[in-house]
Coordinates of C-alpha atoms and ligand atoms in Angstrom, one line a residue:
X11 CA -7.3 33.5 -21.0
X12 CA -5.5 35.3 -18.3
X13 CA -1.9 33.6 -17.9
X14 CA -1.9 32.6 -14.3
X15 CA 1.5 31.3 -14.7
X16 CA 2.8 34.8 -15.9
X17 CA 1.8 36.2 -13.1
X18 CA 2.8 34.7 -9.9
X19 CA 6.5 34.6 -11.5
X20 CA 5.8 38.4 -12.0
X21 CA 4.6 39.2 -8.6
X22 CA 5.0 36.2 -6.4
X23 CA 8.2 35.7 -4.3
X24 CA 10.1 33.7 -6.2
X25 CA 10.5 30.5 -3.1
X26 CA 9.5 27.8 -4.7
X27 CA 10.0 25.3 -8.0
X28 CA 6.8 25.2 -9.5
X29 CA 5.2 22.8 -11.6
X30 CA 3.6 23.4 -14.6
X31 CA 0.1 23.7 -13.9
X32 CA -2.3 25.9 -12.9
X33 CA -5.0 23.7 -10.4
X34 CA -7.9 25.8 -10.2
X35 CA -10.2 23.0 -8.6
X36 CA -10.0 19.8 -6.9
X37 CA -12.6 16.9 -6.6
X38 CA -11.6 13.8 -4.1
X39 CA -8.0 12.6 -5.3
X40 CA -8.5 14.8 -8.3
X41 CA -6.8 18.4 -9.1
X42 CA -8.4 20.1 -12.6
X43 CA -6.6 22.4 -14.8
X44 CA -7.6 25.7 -16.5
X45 CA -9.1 23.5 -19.5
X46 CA -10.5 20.8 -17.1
X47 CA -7.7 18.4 -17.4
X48 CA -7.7 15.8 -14.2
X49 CA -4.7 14.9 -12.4
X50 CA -4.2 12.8 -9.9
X51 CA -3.3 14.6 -6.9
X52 CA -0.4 12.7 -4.9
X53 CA 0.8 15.7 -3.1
X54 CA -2.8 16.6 -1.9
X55 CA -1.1 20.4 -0.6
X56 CA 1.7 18.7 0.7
X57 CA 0.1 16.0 2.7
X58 CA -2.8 18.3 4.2
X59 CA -6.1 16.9 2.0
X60 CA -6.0 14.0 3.4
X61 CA -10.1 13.7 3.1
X62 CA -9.2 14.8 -0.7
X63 CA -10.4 18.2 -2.4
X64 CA -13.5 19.8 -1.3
X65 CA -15.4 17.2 0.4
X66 CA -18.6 17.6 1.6
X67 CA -18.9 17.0 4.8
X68 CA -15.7 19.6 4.9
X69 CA -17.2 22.3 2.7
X70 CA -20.8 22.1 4.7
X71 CA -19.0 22.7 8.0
X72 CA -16.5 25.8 6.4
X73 CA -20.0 27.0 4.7
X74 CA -22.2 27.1 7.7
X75 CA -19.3 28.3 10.4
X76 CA -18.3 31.4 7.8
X77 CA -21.8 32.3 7.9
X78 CA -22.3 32.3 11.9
X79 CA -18.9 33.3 13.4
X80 CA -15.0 33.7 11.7
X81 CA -13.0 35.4 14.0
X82 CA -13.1 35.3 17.8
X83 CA -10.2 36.2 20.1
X84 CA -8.9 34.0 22.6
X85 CA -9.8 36.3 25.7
X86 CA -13.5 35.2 24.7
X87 CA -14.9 31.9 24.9
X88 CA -16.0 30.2 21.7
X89 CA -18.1 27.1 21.4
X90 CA -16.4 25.6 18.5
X91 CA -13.1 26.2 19.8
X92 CA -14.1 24.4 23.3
X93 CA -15.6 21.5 21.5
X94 CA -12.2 21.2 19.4
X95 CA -10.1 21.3 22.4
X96 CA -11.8 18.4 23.9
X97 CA -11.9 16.5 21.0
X98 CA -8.4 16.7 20.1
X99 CA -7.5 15.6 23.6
X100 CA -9.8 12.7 23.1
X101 CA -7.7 11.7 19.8
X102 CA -4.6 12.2 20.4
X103 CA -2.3 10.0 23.0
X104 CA -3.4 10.0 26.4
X105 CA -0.4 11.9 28.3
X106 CA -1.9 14.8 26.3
X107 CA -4.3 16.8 28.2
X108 CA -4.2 20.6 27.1
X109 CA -4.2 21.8 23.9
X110 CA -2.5 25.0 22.4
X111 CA -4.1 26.6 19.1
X112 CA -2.1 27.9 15.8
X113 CA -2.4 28.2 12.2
X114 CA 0.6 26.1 10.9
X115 CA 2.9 23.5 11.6
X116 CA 6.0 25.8 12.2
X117 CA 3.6 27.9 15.0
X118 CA 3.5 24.8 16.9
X119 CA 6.4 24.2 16.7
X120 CA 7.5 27.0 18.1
X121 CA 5.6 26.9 20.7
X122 CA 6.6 23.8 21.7
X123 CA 10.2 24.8 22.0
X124 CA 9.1 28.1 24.1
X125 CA 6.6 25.6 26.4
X126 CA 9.4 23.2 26.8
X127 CA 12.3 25.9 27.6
X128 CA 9.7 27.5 30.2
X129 CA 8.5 24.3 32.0
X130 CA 12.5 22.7 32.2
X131 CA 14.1 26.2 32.8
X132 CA 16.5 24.4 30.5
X133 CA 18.1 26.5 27.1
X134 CA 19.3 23.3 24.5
X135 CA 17.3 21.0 22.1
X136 CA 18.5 17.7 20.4
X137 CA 16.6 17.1 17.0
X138 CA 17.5 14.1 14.0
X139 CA 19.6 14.6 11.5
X140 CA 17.4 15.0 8.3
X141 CA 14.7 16.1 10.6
X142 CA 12.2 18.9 8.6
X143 CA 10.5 21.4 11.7
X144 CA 9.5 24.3 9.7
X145 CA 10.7 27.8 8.6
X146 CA 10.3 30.3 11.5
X147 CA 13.5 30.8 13.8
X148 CA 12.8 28.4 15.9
X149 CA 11.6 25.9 14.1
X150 CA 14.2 26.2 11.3
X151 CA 17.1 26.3 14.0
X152 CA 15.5 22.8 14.7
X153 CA 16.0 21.6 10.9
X154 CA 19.1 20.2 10.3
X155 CA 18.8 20.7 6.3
X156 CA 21.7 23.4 6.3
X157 CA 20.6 24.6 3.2
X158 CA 17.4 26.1 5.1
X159 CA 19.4 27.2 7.4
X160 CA 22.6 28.9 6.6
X161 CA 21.6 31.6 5.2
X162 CA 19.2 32.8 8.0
X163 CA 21.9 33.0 11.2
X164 CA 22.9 33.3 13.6
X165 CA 19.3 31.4 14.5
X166 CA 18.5 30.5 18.0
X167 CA 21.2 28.7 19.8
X168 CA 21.3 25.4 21.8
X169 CA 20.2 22.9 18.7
X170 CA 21.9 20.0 18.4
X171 CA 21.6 17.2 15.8
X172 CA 22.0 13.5 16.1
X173 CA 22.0 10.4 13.7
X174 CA 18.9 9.1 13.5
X175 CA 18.1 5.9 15.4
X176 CA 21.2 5.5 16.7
X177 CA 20.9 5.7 20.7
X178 CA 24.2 6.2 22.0
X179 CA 24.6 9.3 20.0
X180 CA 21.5 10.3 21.7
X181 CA 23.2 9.5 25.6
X182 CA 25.8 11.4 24.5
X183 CA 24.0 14.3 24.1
X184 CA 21.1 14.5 26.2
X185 CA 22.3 15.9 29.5
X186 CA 20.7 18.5 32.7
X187 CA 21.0 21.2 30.1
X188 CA 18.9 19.3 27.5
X189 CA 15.2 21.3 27.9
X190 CA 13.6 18.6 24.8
X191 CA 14.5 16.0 22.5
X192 CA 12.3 16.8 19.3
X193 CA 11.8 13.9 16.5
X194 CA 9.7 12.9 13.7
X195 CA 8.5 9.1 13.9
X196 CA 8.6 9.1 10.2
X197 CA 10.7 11.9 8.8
X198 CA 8.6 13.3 5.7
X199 CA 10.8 16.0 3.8
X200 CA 14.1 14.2 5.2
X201 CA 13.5 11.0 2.6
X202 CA 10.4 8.9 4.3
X203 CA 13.0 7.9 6.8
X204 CA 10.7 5.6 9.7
X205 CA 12.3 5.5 13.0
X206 CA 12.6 2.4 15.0
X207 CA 10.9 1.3 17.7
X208 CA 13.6 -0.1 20.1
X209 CA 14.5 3.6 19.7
X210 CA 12.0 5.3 20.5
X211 CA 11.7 3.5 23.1
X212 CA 14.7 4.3 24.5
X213 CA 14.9 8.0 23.8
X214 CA 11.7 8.1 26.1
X215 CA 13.4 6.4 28.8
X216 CA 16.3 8.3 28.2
X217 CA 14.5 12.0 28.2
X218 CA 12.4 10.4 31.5
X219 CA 15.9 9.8 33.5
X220 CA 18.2 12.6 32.3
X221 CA 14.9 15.4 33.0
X222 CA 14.0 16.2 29.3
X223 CA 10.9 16.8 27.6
X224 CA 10.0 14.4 24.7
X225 CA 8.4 16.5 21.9
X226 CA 6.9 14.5 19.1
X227 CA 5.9 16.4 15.8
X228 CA 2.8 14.4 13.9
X229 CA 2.7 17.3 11.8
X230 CA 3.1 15.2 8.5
X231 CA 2.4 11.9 10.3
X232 CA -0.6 13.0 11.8
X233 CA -4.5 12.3 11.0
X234 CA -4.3 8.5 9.7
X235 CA -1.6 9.4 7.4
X236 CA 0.3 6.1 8.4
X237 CA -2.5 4.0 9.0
X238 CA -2.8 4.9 12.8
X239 CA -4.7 8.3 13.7
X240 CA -1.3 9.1 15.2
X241 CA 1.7 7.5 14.4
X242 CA 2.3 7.3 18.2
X243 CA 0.0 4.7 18.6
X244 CA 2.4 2.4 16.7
X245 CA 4.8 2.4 19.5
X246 CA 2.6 3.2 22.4
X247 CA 3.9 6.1 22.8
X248 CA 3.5 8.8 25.3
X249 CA 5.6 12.3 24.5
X250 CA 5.3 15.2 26.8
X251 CA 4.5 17.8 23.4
X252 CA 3.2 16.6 20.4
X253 CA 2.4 19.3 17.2
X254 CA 0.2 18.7 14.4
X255 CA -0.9 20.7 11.5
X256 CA -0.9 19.5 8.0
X257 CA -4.0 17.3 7.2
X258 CA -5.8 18.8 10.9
X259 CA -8.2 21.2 9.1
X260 CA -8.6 19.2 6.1
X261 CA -6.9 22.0 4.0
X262 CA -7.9 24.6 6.3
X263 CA -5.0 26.2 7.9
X264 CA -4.5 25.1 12.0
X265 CA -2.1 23.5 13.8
X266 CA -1.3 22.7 17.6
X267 CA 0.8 22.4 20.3
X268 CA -0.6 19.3 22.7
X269 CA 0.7 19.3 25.9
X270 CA 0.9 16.9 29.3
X271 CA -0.8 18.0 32.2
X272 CA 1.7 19.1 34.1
X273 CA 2.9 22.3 31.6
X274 CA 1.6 25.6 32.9
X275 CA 2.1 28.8 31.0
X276 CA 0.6 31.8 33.0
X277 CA -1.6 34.7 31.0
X278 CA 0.5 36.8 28.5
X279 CA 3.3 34.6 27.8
X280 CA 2.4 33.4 24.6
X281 CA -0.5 33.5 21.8
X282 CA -1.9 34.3 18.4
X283 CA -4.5 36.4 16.6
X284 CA -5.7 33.8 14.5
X285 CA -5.2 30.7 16.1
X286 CA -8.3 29.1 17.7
X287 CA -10.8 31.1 15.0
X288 CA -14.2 29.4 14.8
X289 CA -13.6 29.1 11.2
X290 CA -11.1 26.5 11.5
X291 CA -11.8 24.9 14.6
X292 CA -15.0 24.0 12.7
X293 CA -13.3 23.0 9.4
X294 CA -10.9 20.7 12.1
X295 CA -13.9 19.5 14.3
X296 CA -15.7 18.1 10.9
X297 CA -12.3 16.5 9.2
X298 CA -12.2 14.9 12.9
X299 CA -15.2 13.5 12.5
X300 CA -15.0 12.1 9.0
X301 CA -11.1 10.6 10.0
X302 CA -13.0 9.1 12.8
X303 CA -16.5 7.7 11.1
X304 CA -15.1 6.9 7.8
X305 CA -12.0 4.5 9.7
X306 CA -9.7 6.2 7.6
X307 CA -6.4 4.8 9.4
X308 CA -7.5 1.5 8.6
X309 CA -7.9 2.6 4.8
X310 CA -4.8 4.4 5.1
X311 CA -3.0 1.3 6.3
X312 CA -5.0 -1.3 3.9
X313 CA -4.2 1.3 0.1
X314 CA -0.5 1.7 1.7
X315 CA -0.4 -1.8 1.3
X316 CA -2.2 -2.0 -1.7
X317 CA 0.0 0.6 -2.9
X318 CA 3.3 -1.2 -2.3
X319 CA 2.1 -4.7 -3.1
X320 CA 1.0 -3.5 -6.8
X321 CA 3.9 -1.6 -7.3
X322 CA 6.0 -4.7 -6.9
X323 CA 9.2 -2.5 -6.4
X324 CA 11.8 -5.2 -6.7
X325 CA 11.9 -6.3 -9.8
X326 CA 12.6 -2.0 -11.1
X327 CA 15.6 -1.4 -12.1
X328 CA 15.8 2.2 -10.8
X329 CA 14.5 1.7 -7.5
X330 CA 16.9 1.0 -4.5
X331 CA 14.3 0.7 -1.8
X332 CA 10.5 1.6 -0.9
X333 CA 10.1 2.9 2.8
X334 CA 6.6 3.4 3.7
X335 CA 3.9 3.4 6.7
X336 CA 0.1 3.8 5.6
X337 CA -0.2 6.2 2.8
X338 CA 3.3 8.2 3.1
X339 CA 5.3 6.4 0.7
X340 CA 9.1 7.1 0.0
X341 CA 10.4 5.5 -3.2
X342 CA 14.0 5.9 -3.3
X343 CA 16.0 6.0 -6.6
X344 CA 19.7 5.3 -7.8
X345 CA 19.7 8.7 -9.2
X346 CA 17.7 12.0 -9.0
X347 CA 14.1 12.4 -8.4
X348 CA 13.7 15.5 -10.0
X349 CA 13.1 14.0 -13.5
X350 CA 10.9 11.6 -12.7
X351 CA 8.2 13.8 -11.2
X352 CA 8.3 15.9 -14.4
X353 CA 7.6 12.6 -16.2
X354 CA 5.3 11.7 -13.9
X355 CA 3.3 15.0 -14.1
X356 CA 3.5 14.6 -18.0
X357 CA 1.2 11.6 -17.0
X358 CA -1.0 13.7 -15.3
X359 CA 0.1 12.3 -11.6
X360 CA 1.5 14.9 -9.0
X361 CA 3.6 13.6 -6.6
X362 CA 7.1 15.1 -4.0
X363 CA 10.5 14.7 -3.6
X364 CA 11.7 14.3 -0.2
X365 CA 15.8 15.0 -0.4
X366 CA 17.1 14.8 -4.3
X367 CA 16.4 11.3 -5.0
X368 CA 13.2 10.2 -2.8
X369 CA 9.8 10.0 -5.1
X370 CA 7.6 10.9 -2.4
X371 CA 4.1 9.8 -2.6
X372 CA 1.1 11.4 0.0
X373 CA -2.5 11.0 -2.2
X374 CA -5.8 11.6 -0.2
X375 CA -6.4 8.9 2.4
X376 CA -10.0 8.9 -0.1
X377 CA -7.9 8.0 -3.0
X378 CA -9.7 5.1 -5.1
X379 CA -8.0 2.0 -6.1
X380 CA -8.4 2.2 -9.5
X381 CA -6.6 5.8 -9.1
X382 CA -3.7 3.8 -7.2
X383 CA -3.6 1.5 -10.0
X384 CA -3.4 4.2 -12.6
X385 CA -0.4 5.9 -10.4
X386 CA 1.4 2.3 -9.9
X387 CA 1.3 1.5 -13.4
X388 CA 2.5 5.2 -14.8
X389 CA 5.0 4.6 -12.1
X390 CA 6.5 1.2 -13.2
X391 CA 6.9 2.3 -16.6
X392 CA 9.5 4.8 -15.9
X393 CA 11.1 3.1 -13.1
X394 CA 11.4 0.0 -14.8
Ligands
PLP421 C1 5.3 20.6 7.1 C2 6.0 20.3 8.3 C3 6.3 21.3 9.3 C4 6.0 22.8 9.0 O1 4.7 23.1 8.8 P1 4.2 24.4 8.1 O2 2.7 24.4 8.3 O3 4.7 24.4 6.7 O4 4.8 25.5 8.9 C5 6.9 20.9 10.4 N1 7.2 19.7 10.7 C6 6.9 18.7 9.8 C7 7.2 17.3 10.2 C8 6.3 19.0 8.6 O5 6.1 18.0 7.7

């Protein structure tokens, strides 16, 4: 048997710390092995098959749009593309009326720092502390890690970082030179870290009064990930930019930057090759439809709960707290994650870290309960 394993060390980049094992197919919340072994998939691509592996509804759409039209530039029209736009303007909160097309989280990104410096005329951004934007310049120069950082300047100036959830820090930040304040409403690689909704609150008012824009990124909390199709909904929330990504295409790679009404960019000023391909926008438009027809916020919300109820963390020794909204679970330990996750795997269960000692948890929104049971009860063995 050809060792996989072999080589991507040989002639992959050498980025990331892999796990051992080699998925070469996926079912629902299931990833299989070379020799058919099942896991259960709590990563599910880092929080992007949220409808679970291969599902049919997905793979119909994919199969029929690769065999009519893949690529289309944006200086034609497409009908797929026009029928995504309007849909994710339906879905998404109602300040947002024009949408902007890419292929990844960081793309939006991005362009939501380029829209928002354009439409204020104004050069700084204020992001969280533990906030996770992406890995272009841009978007990395927005992450406060410094570890993804450092290395990479100087990076684009006018970033600054505050505490999250802490509003005066905030005021004293925020001033006529502040283009956009730029937050996560649950931080996903920072540690599962919610924010709160007296905040947020105030941050909006804030950005209203001082002349900011208010970007939101639903990249990770996006799609019914907490239990709401977007995790604005929770605080009725109305941002001037919101991105999203991650679980959008159901695996497929798109992203986007949703904007108010009031943003114009003129002709030329910004855009993509791929962004807004039929092939995605179809794979997007049909994992639309089944977040939509299958309620999958509400099951989101309901197995969250499940999820935490059964895991009972209290009474574990090793855990200091469980932070959680719908299906994106953060289970933070007195000591490092790292080893736990290799246990866990051992078990056949693959799950994140977020930071060194958060066990981070984001299975298919399709996951079964008997699955979550399985994944609880591995999970209260070694964290007992
Ligand atoms: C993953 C993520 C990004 C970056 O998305 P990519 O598609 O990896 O570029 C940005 N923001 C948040 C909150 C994310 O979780």
């Amino acid at each position: 048997m050809t060792d996989y394993k072999a080589l991507e060390h040989e002639y992959g980049l050498d980025l990331y710390p892999k796990r051992d094992l080699v998925a070469v197919r996926g079912e629902g919340a299931i990833l299989y092995d070379e020799s058919d072994n099942q896991y259960i998939d709590c990563a599910a691509g880092i929080g992007v098959a949220s409808l679970g592996h291969s599902h049919p509804k997905l793979v119909e759409a994919i199969q029929q749009q690769a065999a009519r039209l893949i690529t289309c530039p944006n200086i034609l029209y497409n009908d797929v593309r026009s029928k995504l736009l309007e849909k994710l303007v339906e879905v998404t909160p109602l300040s947002l009326t024009q949408a902007y097309l890419c292929n990844s989280g960081t793309e939006a990104n991005e362009a939501a720092l380029k829209f928002a410096r354009l439409h204020t005329g104004r050069p700084n951004f204020v992001t969280a502390m533990r906030g996770f934007h992406g890995r272009t310049m841009g978007s990395v120069s927005a992450t406060f890690t410094k570890k993804y950082r450092e290395a990479f300047e100087p990076l684009v100036p006018g970033f600054d970082y505050v505490p999250l959830n802490k509003i005066e820090k905030l005021e004293a930040v925020v001033n006529d030179k502040t283009a956009a304040v730029m937050l996560e409403l649950v931080q996903g690689e920072g540690g599962v870290n919610l924010i709160q909704a007296d905040y947020i609150a105030a941050a909006r008012e804030l950005c209203n009064e001082r002349g900011a824009l208010l970007i939101i990124d639903e990249i990770q909390t996006g799609f019914c990930r907490t239990g709401k199709f977007f995790a604005c909904e929770y605080f009725d929330l109305q941002p001037d930019i919101m991105t999203i990504a991650k679980s959008m295409g159901g695996g497929v790679p798109i992203g986007a930057t949703m904007l108010s009404a009031d943003f114009e960019v003129g002709p030329g000023l910004h855009g993509t090759t791929f962004g807004g391909n039929p092939l995605a926008c179809a794979a997007a438009l049909a994992a639309i439809d089944v977040f939509q027809n299958d309620d999958l916020a509400k099951r989101a919300a309901e197995l969250g709960d499940y999820f935490e109820t059964q895991l009972k963390a209290e009474d574990l020794s090793q855990v200091r707290v469980v932070r959680r909204l719908g299906l994106m679970i953060g289970i933070e330990l007195k000591q490092k994650a790292q080893e736990k996750l290799t246990h866990l795997l051992d078990n056949k269960i693959v799950a994140l870290p977020a930071g060194a000692n958060v066990i981070r948890m984001l299975p298919p929104l399709i996951i079964e309960k008997e699955q979550i049971d399985r994944v609880v009860a591995v999970l209260r063995a070694c964290l007992a």
